[in-house]
Amino acid sequence: MDSFYYRQGKLCCEELPLDKLADSVGTPCYVYSKGGLLGSYNELDSAFAGLDHMICFSVKSNSSLALLKLLGERGAGMDIVSSGELYRSLRAGVPAGSIVYSGVGKTDSDIRYALESGILCFNAESLPELEALDRVAGSLGKVAPVSLRINPDVASNTHEYTSTGRKETKFGIPFTAALDCYREIRSYRNLRVFGIDMHIGSQITELEPIVLATERLAELFLRLSEEGIRLEAVDIGGGLGIRYHDETPPSPAEYAKALVPVLKPLGCRLIIEPGRYISGQAGALLTRVIYFKETGVKNFAVVDAGMNDLIRPSLYNSYHRVLPVSEDNKGRAVSMDVVGPICESGDWLAKDRLLPPPEPGDLMAVLSAGAYGFTMSSNYNSRPRGAEVLVDGTGYRVIRRAETLEDLVRGEEL
Ligand code: LLP
C-alpha cells in the first residue's frame, strides 16, 4: 500500500494526518514512512531470496541516521561514497563489514579511514586509485579488499546526469581494460581481489540495459575464473527506477527474475546498491502555501519550500506529484506552477499542474521525495532547512530538528 494516501479528505502518512504534523513540526519538512521504507527493502530482499545476496543501501539517496539505523537493523549493508557517509553509517550502528565504498575520487585520508574501520570492500574505478589503495594499505600494514567497477559501455535510458555506464563517462574501468587490470592487481602486495562491480545509472525504468550490462560482467567473471582469479562477489550497483509520474519501472520481482538466471551460475554472492527504490516513495516534502499569485499569464502557488529543499525539478527537470493536504475544495482545479521563495526562475517544484487554487496557509505535499531530496538540499538564500520526521503508524519522531538562524552561521568568524 502507498505510504501517502487520503483518509476522510486529509492526506496522511501511514495513519498520521499531515496537517497535524505540519502544525506541530512546522514547514517545510521532510516526512518519511517507516513502513514504506522497510516495505520496499523487504520487497527487494525477498525478490533475491534464491541467491546469496546482500543489499547495500545507497546512502547518498537518504543519509538520515535514523533511516540508516532502521535499514541496518533489518540486515542492510551500505553503499557509501565518502568519509562522511562512512561516519554516518558507523554512527547508525551498521557493521563496517557490510559497507562497500564506491566513487571515483577517494583520497588517501578516505582510504585510511575506511581501512581502519574494516569495510567489506572498495569499488575501485581506476589504476591510480589501485596504486593509492595499495600504498595506504601498506602504510597501515593492511590488505585492501578490492572490486573493480567496470564500465560496461551500456546506455541506460535515463537523464544524462544520472547515466553512468557509457564509456564517455568518468565512471569505472573500461570493459576492454578490465582483464589486464585484474591481472595487475596480483602484482600489488597490499591488495586482495574481492569482486566485480558496476553501476550503469539511476532511475532506470527498463530491464534491458541492466541485463545486458550484467551479462557483460558475468562474461568477465567467467574469463577471470579460467585464469584462476576467483571472485567472491558480483555487485550490480543500484539504479532501479520508481514511478514519479507515468513511468512503468520493473518491480523488484521482475528485476530479480531477469537477473537471477545470469547471476546464479556464477555461484558467488550478489551485492546490490539500491537507493531510490528503497527511500524514494517513502518520503514527501511537506510545504505551506505563502501566497497564491495570479499574473494574468500564469498562476503561481508560492510555497515555503524551494529549490534549496528539493533541487531535483530545477536540476533534472524532474516530475514530482504535488497533492493538496486537504481535499476540501477538490473539483475547482486550475493550472499553476508550484514555486519556492528563492530568487531564481529555476526555483520551481512543479509546473502547469491542475490544483485547487490554494489559500495562504494551505498545505501541499511533494511526493516521491525520500531519495535525493534532503541529501541534495542546501542553505542557498540563507534558508534554514526544515525538520525531518519519521512516521510510524499514528506516531512520529523528529529525526532531525529544523535548523535555526544560528545554525546558518555555525563555524563562521567575523
Ligand atoms: N551505486 C552507485 C555507485 C551510485 O553512484 C548510485 C547513485 C547508486 C548506487 C544508487 O542509485 P539508485 O538506486 O538510487 O538509482 N541525484 C540523482 C541521482 C544520482 C544517483 C547517483 N548515484 C537524482 O536525484 O535523480
Tab-separated table of C-alpha atoms and ligand atoms in Angstrom:
chain	number	residue	atom	x	y	z
A	1	MET	CA	0.000	0.000	0.000
A	2	ASP	CA	1.119	3.563	-0.629
A	3	SER	CA	2.579	5.312	2.400
A	4	PHE	CA	0.775	8.571	1.494
A	5	TYR	CA	-2.971	8.437	0.873
A	6	TYR	CA	-6.174	10.344	1.601
A	7	ARG	CA	-8.368	9.436	4.541
A	8	GLN	CA	-11.512	11.458	5.137
A	9	GLY	CA	-10.256	14.177	2.822
A	10	LYS	CA	-6.876	14.572	4.536
A	11	LEU	CA	-3.569	13.391	3.172
A	12	CYS	CA	-1.921	11.038	5.658
A	13	CYS	CA	1.447	9.406	6.031
A	14	GLU	CA	0.646	5.944	7.342
A	15	GLU	CA	-2.048	6.732	9.955
A	16	LEU	CA	-0.943	10.279	10.635
A	17	PRO	CA	-2.775	13.258	9.040
A	18	LEU	CA	-0.163	15.583	7.576
A	19	ASP	CA	-1.942	18.777	8.680
A	20	LYS	CA	-1.497	17.748	12.321
A	21	LEU	CA	2.156	17.026	11.699
A	22	ALA	CA	2.759	20.360	9.956
A	23	ASP	CA	1.122	22.219	12.843
A	24	SER	CA	3.488	20.675	15.344
A	25	VAL	CA	6.835	20.487	13.499
A	26	GLY	CA	6.490	23.376	11.042
A	27	THR	CA	7.127	23.548	7.323
A	28	PRO	CA	8.886	22.853	5.103
A	29	CYS	CA	9.695	19.405	6.435
A	30	TYR	CA	10.562	16.005	5.091
A	31	VAL	CA	8.240	13.220	6.205
A	32	TYR	CA	9.273	9.575	5.952
A	33	SER	CA	7.190	6.460	6.411
A	34	LYS	CA	8.909	3.708	8.353
A	35	GLY	CA	6.575	1.117	6.840
A	36	GLY	CA	7.235	2.415	3.317
A	37	LEU	CA	10.998	2.333	3.773
A	38	LEU	CA	11.141	-1.160	5.231
A	39	GLY	CA	8.438	-2.403	2.875
A	40	SER	CA	10.494	-1.614	-0.219
A	41	TYR	CA	13.629	-3.003	1.400
A	42	ASN	CA	11.749	-6.245	2.138
A	43	GLU	CA	10.403	-6.432	-1.422
A	44	LEU	CA	13.924	-6.377	-2.825
A	45	ASP	CA	15.192	-8.749	-0.180
A	46	SER	CA	12.552	-11.352	-0.907
A	47	ALA	CA	12.904	-10.945	-4.671
A	48	PHE	CA	16.518	-12.137	-4.391
A	49	ALA	CA	15.819	-14.793	-1.757
A	50	GLY	CA	17.018	-17.515	-4.143
A	51	LEU	CA	20.559	-16.101	-4.214
A	52	ASP	CA	23.173	-15.467	-1.543
A	53	HIS	CA	22.753	-11.701	-1.614
A	54	MET	CA	23.401	-8.521	0.283
A	55	ILE	CA	21.525	-5.235	-0.109
A	56	CYS	CA	23.847	-2.279	0.389
A	57	PHE	CA	21.579	0.758	0.667
A	58	SER	CA	22.952	3.707	-1.280
A	59	VAL	CA	23.471	6.262	1.470
A	60	LYS	CA	23.592	9.194	-0.941
A	61	SER	CA	19.880	8.790	-1.607
A	62	ASN	CA	18.998	9.387	2.028
A	63	SER	CA	21.632	9.578	4.722
A	64	SER	CA	19.441	10.213	7.758
A	65	LEU	CA	20.936	8.379	10.745
A	66	ALA	CA	17.541	7.092	11.843
A	67	LEU	CA	16.800	5.597	8.422
A	68	LEU	CA	20.244	4.036	8.160
A	69	LYS	CA	19.744	2.520	11.609
A	70	LEU	CA	16.364	1.040	10.667
A	71	LEU	CA	17.765	-0.478	7.497
A	72	GLY	CA	20.920	-1.697	9.239
A	73	GLU	CA	18.813	-3.459	11.857
A	74	ARG	CA	16.949	-5.224	9.041
A	75	GLY	CA	20.277	-6.558	7.785
A	76	ALA	CA	21.090	-4.000	5.092
A	77	GLY	CA	24.668	-3.108	4.328
A	78	MET	CA	25.569	0.327	2.984
A	79	ASP	CA	26.981	1.668	-0.261
A	80	ILE	CA	28.993	4.779	0.539
A	81	VAL	CA	30.942	7.367	-1.458
A	82	SER	CA	32.660	9.496	1.165
A	83	SER	CA	34.171	9.541	4.626
A	84	GLY	CA	31.056	11.411	5.709
A	85	GLU	CA	28.797	8.586	4.570
A	86	LEU	CA	31.074	6.080	6.297
A	87	TYR	CA	30.876	8.100	9.506
A	88	ARG	CA	27.092	8.264	9.269
A	89	SER	CA	26.788	4.532	8.620
A	90	LEU	CA	29.002	3.665	11.581
A	91	ARG	CA	27.184	6.171	13.803
A	92	ALA	CA	23.934	4.445	12.829
A	93	GLY	CA	25.372	1.164	14.066
A	94	VAL	CA	25.901	-0.502	10.698
A	95	PRO	CA	28.773	-3.013	10.863
A	96	ALA	CA	31.787	-1.881	8.818
A	97	GLY	CA	31.989	-5.384	7.375
A	98	SER	CA	28.802	-4.771	5.391
A	99	ILE	CA	29.882	-1.490	3.795
A	100	VAL	CA	31.086	-1.112	0.206
A	101	TYR	CA	32.890	2.044	-0.865
A	102	SER	CA	32.176	3.440	-4.346
A	103	GLY	CA	33.301	6.653	-6.051
A	104	VAL	CA	35.951	7.920	-8.469
A	105	GLY	CA	37.794	10.237	-6.094
A	106	LYS	CA	38.769	8.548	-2.834
A	107	THR	CA	41.567	10.466	-1.127
A	108	ASP	CA	44.323	8.922	0.994
A	109	SER	CA	42.521	10.027	4.104
A	110	ASP	CA	39.216	8.484	2.909
A	111	ILE	CA	41.045	5.223	2.209
A	112	ARG	CA	42.786	5.262	5.585
A	113	TYR	CA	39.541	5.808	7.485
A	114	ALA	CA	37.812	3.004	5.570
A	115	LEU	CA	40.701	0.572	6.048
A	116	GLU	CA	40.938	1.337	9.733
A	117	SER	CA	37.183	0.799	10.046
A	118	GLY	CA	37.397	-2.565	8.270
A	119	ILE	CA	34.900	-2.124	5.416
A	120	LEU	CA	33.890	-5.050	3.199
A	121	CYS	CA	35.458	-3.715	0.002
A	122	PHE	CA	36.496	-0.780	-2.132
A	123	ASN	CA	34.875	-0.491	-5.534
A	124	ALA	CA	37.921	0.860	-7.358
A	125	GLU	CA	37.492	2.893	-10.505
A	126	SER	CA	40.993	3.485	-11.920
A	127	LEU	CA	44.643	2.370	-11.924
A	128	PRO	CA	45.772	5.424	-9.925
A	129	GLU	CA	43.166	4.520	-7.313
A	130	LEU	CA	44.577	0.978	-7.094
A	131	GLU	CA	48.029	2.482	-6.513
A	132	ALA	CA	46.671	4.688	-3.749
A	133	LEU	CA	44.822	1.767	-2.140
A	134	ASP	CA	47.995	-0.341	-2.203
A	135	ARG	CA	50.163	2.453	-0.824
A	136	VAL	CA	47.821	3.437	2.007
A	137	ALA	CA	47.072	-0.193	2.926
A	138	GLY	CA	50.825	-0.894	3.004
A	139	SER	CA	51.451	2.060	5.299
A	140	LEU	CA	48.877	0.644	7.735
A	141	GLY	CA	50.078	-2.940	7.444
A	142	LYS	CA	46.688	-3.908	6.000
A	143	VAL	CA	45.402	-5.555	2.850
A	144	ALA	CA	42.657	-3.720	0.951
A	145	PRO	CA	39.802	-5.853	-0.442
A	146	VAL	CA	39.057	-4.596	-3.938
A	147	SER	CA	36.320	-4.969	-6.515
A	148	LEU	CA	36.808	-3.302	-9.858
A	149	ARG	CA	33.970	-1.129	-11.063
A	150	ILE	CA	33.656	-1.962	-14.721
A	151	ASN	CA	32.219	0.433	-17.239
A	152	PRO	CA	30.261	-1.956	-19.463
A	153	ASP	CA	29.531	0.716	-22.091
A	154	VAL	CA	25.791	0.231	-21.929
A	155	ALA	CA	23.368	3.095	-22.377
A	156	SER	CA	20.543	3.381	-19.871
A	157	ASN	CA	17.622	5.463	-20.943
A	158	THR	CA	17.770	7.952	-18.105
A	159	HIS	CA	18.735	11.590	-17.549
A	160	GLU	CA	22.167	12.454	-18.956
A	161	TYR	CA	23.383	13.396	-15.461
A	162	THR	CA	22.438	10.054	-13.952
A	163	SER	CA	23.617	7.802	-16.770
A	164	THR	CA	26.972	6.339	-15.742
A	165	GLY	CA	27.510	3.200	-17.809
A	166	ARG	CA	28.665	4.661	-21.153
A	167	LYS	CA	32.331	4.713	-21.952
A	168	GLU	CA	32.326	8.526	-22.292
A	169	THR	CA	31.571	8.971	-18.573
A	170	LYS	CA	34.140	9.328	-15.794
A	171	PHE	CA	32.998	6.102	-14.142
A	172	GLY	CA	34.601	2.707	-13.944
A	173	ILE	CA	37.350	0.858	-15.745
A	174	PRO	CA	36.721	0.314	-19.460
A	175	PHE	CA	35.345	-3.152	-20.170
A	176	THR	CA	38.195	-3.770	-22.611
A	177	ALA	CA	40.868	-2.934	-19.993
A	178	ALA	CA	39.333	-4.947	-17.175
A	179	LEU	CA	41.153	-8.274	-17.652
A	180	ASP	CA	44.566	-6.614	-17.656
A	181	CYS	CA	43.624	-4.595	-14.633
A	182	TYR	CA	42.694	-7.720	-12.647
A	183	ARG	CA	45.974	-9.355	-13.697
A	184	GLU	CA	47.812	-6.285	-12.488
A	185	ILE	CA	46.192	-6.370	-9.059
A	186	ARG	CA	48.134	-9.570	-8.412
A	187	SER	CA	51.368	-7.584	-8.541
A	188	TYR	CA	50.249	-5.349	-5.670
A	189	ARG	CA	51.231	-6.717	-2.271
A	190	ASN	CA	48.582	-4.932	-0.263
A	191	LEU	CA	45.504	-5.579	-2.405
A	192	ARG	CA	43.195	-8.572	-2.394
A	193	VAL	CA	40.796	-9.216	-5.260
A	194	PHE	CA	37.276	-9.344	-3.841
A	195	GLY	CA	34.784	-8.906	-6.654
A	196	ILE	CA	33.479	-7.145	-9.715
A	197	ASP	CA	31.136	-4.174	-9.750
A	198	MET	CA	29.101	-1.865	-11.957
A	199	HIS	CA	26.533	0.905	-11.680
A	200	ILE	CA	25.159	1.986	-15.034
A	201	GLY	CA	22.820	4.739	-13.938
A	202	SER	CA	19.923	5.783	-11.813
A	203	GLN	CA	16.130	5.885	-12.286
A	204	ILE	CA	16.371	3.112	-14.877
A	205	THR	CA	12.887	2.080	-15.947
A	206	GLU	CA	13.618	-0.806	-18.283
A	207	LEU	CA	15.359	-4.118	-17.739
A	208	GLU	CA	17.286	-4.499	-20.995
A	209	PRO	CA	20.312	-2.294	-20.193
A	210	ILE	CA	20.669	-3.783	-16.713
A	211	VAL	CA	20.511	-7.332	-18.051
A	212	LEU	CA	22.938	-6.563	-20.880
A	213	ALA	CA	25.464	-4.956	-18.526
A	214	THR	CA	25.103	-7.831	-16.027
A	215	GLU	CA	25.762	-10.323	-18.827
A	216	ARG	CA	28.960	-8.449	-19.649
A	217	LEU	CA	30.003	-8.604	-16.024
A	218	ALA	CA	29.232	-12.325	-15.901
A	219	GLU	CA	31.318	-12.882	-19.035
A	220	LEU	CA	34.297	-11.193	-17.371
A	221	PHE	CA	33.710	-13.136	-14.168
A	222	LEU	CA	33.990	-16.418	-16.084
A	223	ARG	CA	37.087	-15.322	-18.035
A	224	LEU	CA	38.731	-14.421	-14.736
A	225	SER	CA	37.813	-17.814	-13.261
A	226	GLU	CA	39.513	-19.505	-16.213
A	227	GLU	CA	42.652	-17.582	-15.333
A	228	GLY	CA	42.428	-18.686	-11.731
A	229	ILE	CA	41.150	-15.336	-10.466
A	230	ARG	CA	38.189	-16.357	-8.360
A	231	LEU	CA	35.826	-13.563	-7.279
A	232	GLU	CA	33.781	-13.665	-4.096
A	233	ALA	CA	31.096	-11.205	-5.171
A	234	VAL	CA	29.324	-9.594	-8.099
A	235	ASP	CA	27.945	-6.133	-7.371
A	236	ILE	CA	25.410	-4.924	-9.944
A	237	GLY	CA	25.014	-1.445	-8.430
A	238	GLY	CA	21.738	0.351	-7.929
A	239	GLY	CA	19.534	2.171	-10.377
A	240	LEU	CA	16.118	0.521	-10.224
A	241	GLY	CA	13.639	3.275	-11.050
A	242	ILE	CA	10.410	4.278	-9.356
A	243	ARG	CA	7.176	5.809	-10.580
A	244	TYR	CA	7.234	9.601	-10.248
A	245	HIS	CA	4.648	10.281	-12.946
A	246	ASP	CA	3.694	7.768	-15.616
A	247	GLU	CA	6.814	5.600	-15.732
A	248	THR	CA	6.350	1.835	-15.551
A	249	PRO	CA	9.570	0.575	-13.970
A	250	PRO	CA	10.061	-3.137	-13.395
A	251	SER	CA	9.066	-4.449	-9.981
A	252	PRO	CA	11.744	-5.999	-7.738
A	253	ALA	CA	10.311	-9.410	-8.660
A	254	GLU	CA	10.700	-8.698	-12.390
A	255	TYR	CA	14.162	-7.240	-11.810
A	256	ALA	CA	15.278	-10.343	-9.919
A	257	LYS	CA	13.601	-12.711	-12.375
A	258	ALA	CA	15.595	-11.201	-15.242
A	259	LEU	CA	18.905	-11.193	-13.382
A	260	VAL	CA	18.955	-14.387	-11.346
A	261	PRO	CA	19.487	-16.647	-14.413
A	262	VAL	CA	22.567	-14.583	-15.337
A	263	LEU	CA	23.957	-14.463	-11.799
A	264	LYS	CA	23.128	-17.844	-10.302
A	265	PRO	CA	25.568	-19.861	-12.457
A	266	LEU	CA	28.438	-17.732	-11.126
A	267	GLY	CA	27.995	-19.301	-7.697
A	268	CYS	CA	29.115	-16.229	-5.768
A	269	ARG	CA	27.497	-13.646	-3.550
A	270	LEU	CA	25.395	-10.919	-5.157
A	271	ILE	CA	25.580	-7.335	-3.913
A	272	ILE	CA	23.052	-4.698	-4.971
A	273	GLU	CA	23.233	-0.993	-4.155
A	274	PRO	CA	19.694	0.371	-4.391
A	275	GLY	CA	18.988	3.848	-3.097
A	276	ARG	CA	15.951	5.382	-4.734
A	277	TYR	CA	13.908	2.183	-4.801
A	278	ILE	CA	14.140	1.901	-1.030
A	279	SER	CA	13.849	5.526	0.073
A	280	GLY	CA	12.119	7.361	-2.792
A	281	GLN	CA	8.430	6.612	-2.269
A	282	ALA	CA	8.860	6.531	1.496
A	283	GLY	CA	9.314	10.302	1.707
A	284	ALA	CA	7.421	13.509	0.946
A	285	LEU	CA	8.251	17.163	1.297
A	286	LEU	CA	5.538	18.967	3.191
A	287	THR	CA	5.182	22.648	2.427
A	288	ARG	CA	2.818	25.514	3.178
A	289	VAL	CA	1.448	27.999	0.666
A	290	ILE	CA	2.573	31.568	1.345
A	291	TYR	CA	0.671	33.273	-1.480
A	292	PHE	CA	-1.408	32.379	-4.477
A	293	LYS	CA	-0.271	34.751	-7.193
A	294	GLU	CA	-2.201	35.290	-10.424
A	295	THR	CA	-0.337	37.318	-13.028
A	296	GLY	CA	-2.877	37.065	-15.836
A	297	VAL	CA	-0.360	34.970	-17.767
A	298	LYS	CA	0.160	32.259	-15.195
A	299	ASN	CA	-0.834	31.233	-11.723
A	300	PHE	CA	1.755	30.561	-9.057
A	301	ALA	CA	1.403	28.812	-5.734
A	302	VAL	CA	4.316	30.355	-3.857
A	303	VAL	CA	5.230	27.852	-1.150
A	304	ASP	CA	7.717	27.811	1.706
A	305	ALA	CA	9.883	25.039	0.190
A	306	GLY	CA	12.269	25.897	-2.588
A	307	MET	CA	14.982	24.505	-4.810
A	308	ASN	CA	17.280	24.554	-1.793
A	309	ASP	CA	14.995	21.954	-0.173
A	310	LEU	CA	14.352	19.854	-3.278
A	311	ILE	CA	16.586	20.547	-6.250
A	312	ARG	CA	15.527	17.668	-8.493
A	313	PRO	CA	12.937	19.628	-10.520
A	314	SER	CA	15.330	22.507	-11.280
A	315	LEU	CA	18.364	20.302	-11.819
A	316	TYR	CA	16.903	17.450	-13.837
A	317	ASN	CA	13.523	18.808	-14.852
A	318	SER	CA	12.121	16.025	-12.675
A	319	TYR	CA	8.439	15.479	-12.112
A	320	HIS	CA	7.167	15.083	-8.546
A	321	ARG	CA	3.464	14.719	-7.846
A	322	VAL	CA	2.099	17.554	-5.742
A	323	LEU	CA	-1.048	16.989	-3.714
A	324	PRO	CA	-3.077	19.337	-1.553
A	325	VAL	CA	-3.085	18.029	2.009
A	326	SER	CA	-6.738	18.869	2.378
A	327	GLU	CA	-9.138	17.748	-0.349
A	328	ASP	CA	-11.747	20.317	0.718
A	329	ASN	CA	-12.056	22.324	-2.475
A	330	LYS	CA	-11.449	19.490	-4.940
A	331	GLY	CA	-13.119	19.961	-8.290
A	332	ARG	CA	-12.223	23.630	-8.896
A	333	ALA	CA	-8.740	22.889	-10.193
A	334	VAL	CA	-6.808	25.479	-12.204
A	335	SER	CA	-3.411	25.309	-13.832
A	336	MET	CA	-0.493	26.640	-11.786
A	337	ASP	CA	3.219	26.363	-11.140
A	338	VAL	CA	4.281	25.490	-7.621
A	339	VAL	CA	7.304	27.664	-6.898
A	340	GLY	CA	9.588	28.464	-3.983
A	341	PRO	CA	10.656	31.792	-2.467
A	342	ILE	CA	14.192	31.720	-3.939
A	343	CYS	CA	15.382	34.441	-6.282
A	344	GLU	CA	15.800	32.294	-9.378
A	345	SER	CA	13.342	31.449	-12.130
A	346	GLY	CA	14.598	27.874	-11.826
A	347	ASP	CA	13.135	27.712	-8.336
A	348	TRP	CA	10.116	25.568	-9.059
A	349	LEU	CA	8.796	22.303	-7.695
A	350	ALA	CA	6.063	21.621	-10.232
A	351	LYS	CA	4.902	23.183	-13.488
A	352	ASP	CA	1.498	23.500	-15.112
A	353	ARG	CA	-0.344	21.402	-12.558
A	354	LEU	CA	-4.085	21.301	-12.150
A	355	LEU	CA	-4.697	22.023	-8.478
A	356	PRO	CA	-7.396	23.753	-6.455
A	357	PRO	CA	-6.465	27.459	-6.037
A	358	PRO	CA	-4.891	27.469	-2.575
A	359	GLU	CA	-5.373	29.932	0.256
A	360	PRO	CA	-2.312	31.189	2.125
A	361	GLY	CA	-1.572	28.667	4.857
A	362	ASP	CA	-2.829	25.646	2.896
A	363	LEU	CA	-0.537	22.659	2.859
A	364	MET	CA	0.829	20.748	-0.096
A	365	ALA	CA	2.869	17.561	-0.229
A	366	VAL	CA	5.530	16.920	-2.839
A	367	LEU	CA	5.620	13.154	-3.219
A	368	SER	CA	8.386	10.663	-4.016
A	369	ALA	CA	10.904	12.921	-2.327
A	370	GLY	CA	12.552	10.432	0.021
A	371	ALA	CA	15.511	9.867	-2.303
A	372	TYR	CA	17.897	12.668	-3.298
A	373	GLY	CA	15.652	15.158	-1.517
A	374	PHE	CA	17.109	16.187	1.805
A	375	THR	CA	20.556	14.820	0.856
A	376	MET	CA	20.812	17.306	-2.014
A	377	SER	CA	19.385	20.226	-0.064
A	378	SER	CA	21.355	23.345	0.788
A	379	ASN	CA	21.111	26.609	2.671
A	380	TYR	CA	21.006	28.681	-0.524
A	381	ASN	CA	19.479	32.128	0.072
A	382	SER	CA	20.419	31.523	3.737
A	383	ARG	CA	17.364	29.419	4.284
A	384	PRO	CA	17.459	27.150	7.341
A	385	ARG	CA	16.318	23.664	6.389
A	386	GLY	CA	13.221	22.198	7.941
A	387	ALA	CA	12.913	19.132	10.128
A	388	GLU	CA	12.991	15.507	9.063
A	389	VAL	CA	10.304	13.368	10.633
A	390	LEU	CA	9.831	9.608	10.783
A	391	VAL	CA	6.247	8.380	10.918
A	392	ASP	CA	5.330	5.001	12.352
A	393	GLY	CA	1.588	4.308	12.362
A	394	THR	CA	-0.140	7.148	14.196
A	395	GLY	CA	3.073	8.314	15.860
A	396	TYR	CA	6.085	10.248	14.666
A	397	ARG	CA	9.538	11.240	15.761
A	398	VAL	CA	11.595	14.271	14.714
A	399	ILE	CA	14.779	12.614	13.482
A	400	ARG	CA	16.482	15.881	12.567
A	401	ARG	CA	15.345	19.096	14.108
A	402	ALA	CA	14.703	22.129	11.940
A	403	GLU	CA	17.713	24.390	11.538
A	404	THR	CA	17.812	27.732	13.288
A	405	LEU	CA	19.282	31.027	12.129
A	406	GLU	CA	22.178	30.334	14.500
A	407	ASP	CA	22.848	27.053	12.653
A	408	LEU	CA	23.333	29.059	9.472
A	409	VAL	CA	26.437	30.831	10.787
A	410	ARG	CA	27.923	27.942	12.794
A	411	GLY	CA	31.668	27.761	12.297
A	412	GLU	CA	31.933	31.215	10.743
A	413	GLU	CA	34.157	34.043	12.032
A	414	LEU	CA	33.517	37.747	11.718
B	1	LLP	N1	25.642	2.865	-6.516
B	1	LLP	C1	26.371	3.860	-7.036
B	1	LLP	C2	27.792	3.646	-7.274
B	1	LLP	C3	25.774	5.083	-7.353
B	1	LLP	O1	26.508	6.063	-7.865
B	1	LLP	C4	24.390	5.274	-7.105
B	1	LLP	C5	23.735	6.552	-7.423
B	1	LLP	C6	23.664	4.209	-6.537
B	1	LLP	C7	24.324	3.007	-6.260
B	1	LLP	C8	22.195	4.306	-6.202
B	1	LLP	O2	21.417	4.514	-7.308
B	1	LLP	P1	19.810	4.456	-7.184
B	1	LLP	O3	19.405	3.047	-6.815
B	1	LLP	O4	19.406	5.411	-6.132
B	1	LLP	O5	19.322	4.850	-8.520
B	1	LLP	N2	20.660	12.824	-7.756
B	1	LLP	C9	20.094	11.978	-8.788
B	1	LLP	C10	20.545	10.551	-8.684
B	1	LLP	C11	22.052	10.375	-8.667
B	1	LLP	C12	22.459	8.956	-8.497
B	1	LLP	C13	23.910	8.843	-8.243
B	1	LLP	N3	24.360	7.520	-7.994
B	1	LLP	C14	18.571	12.123	-8.736
B	1	LLP	O6	18.067	12.880	-7.917
B	1	LLP	O7	17.896	11.524	-9.543
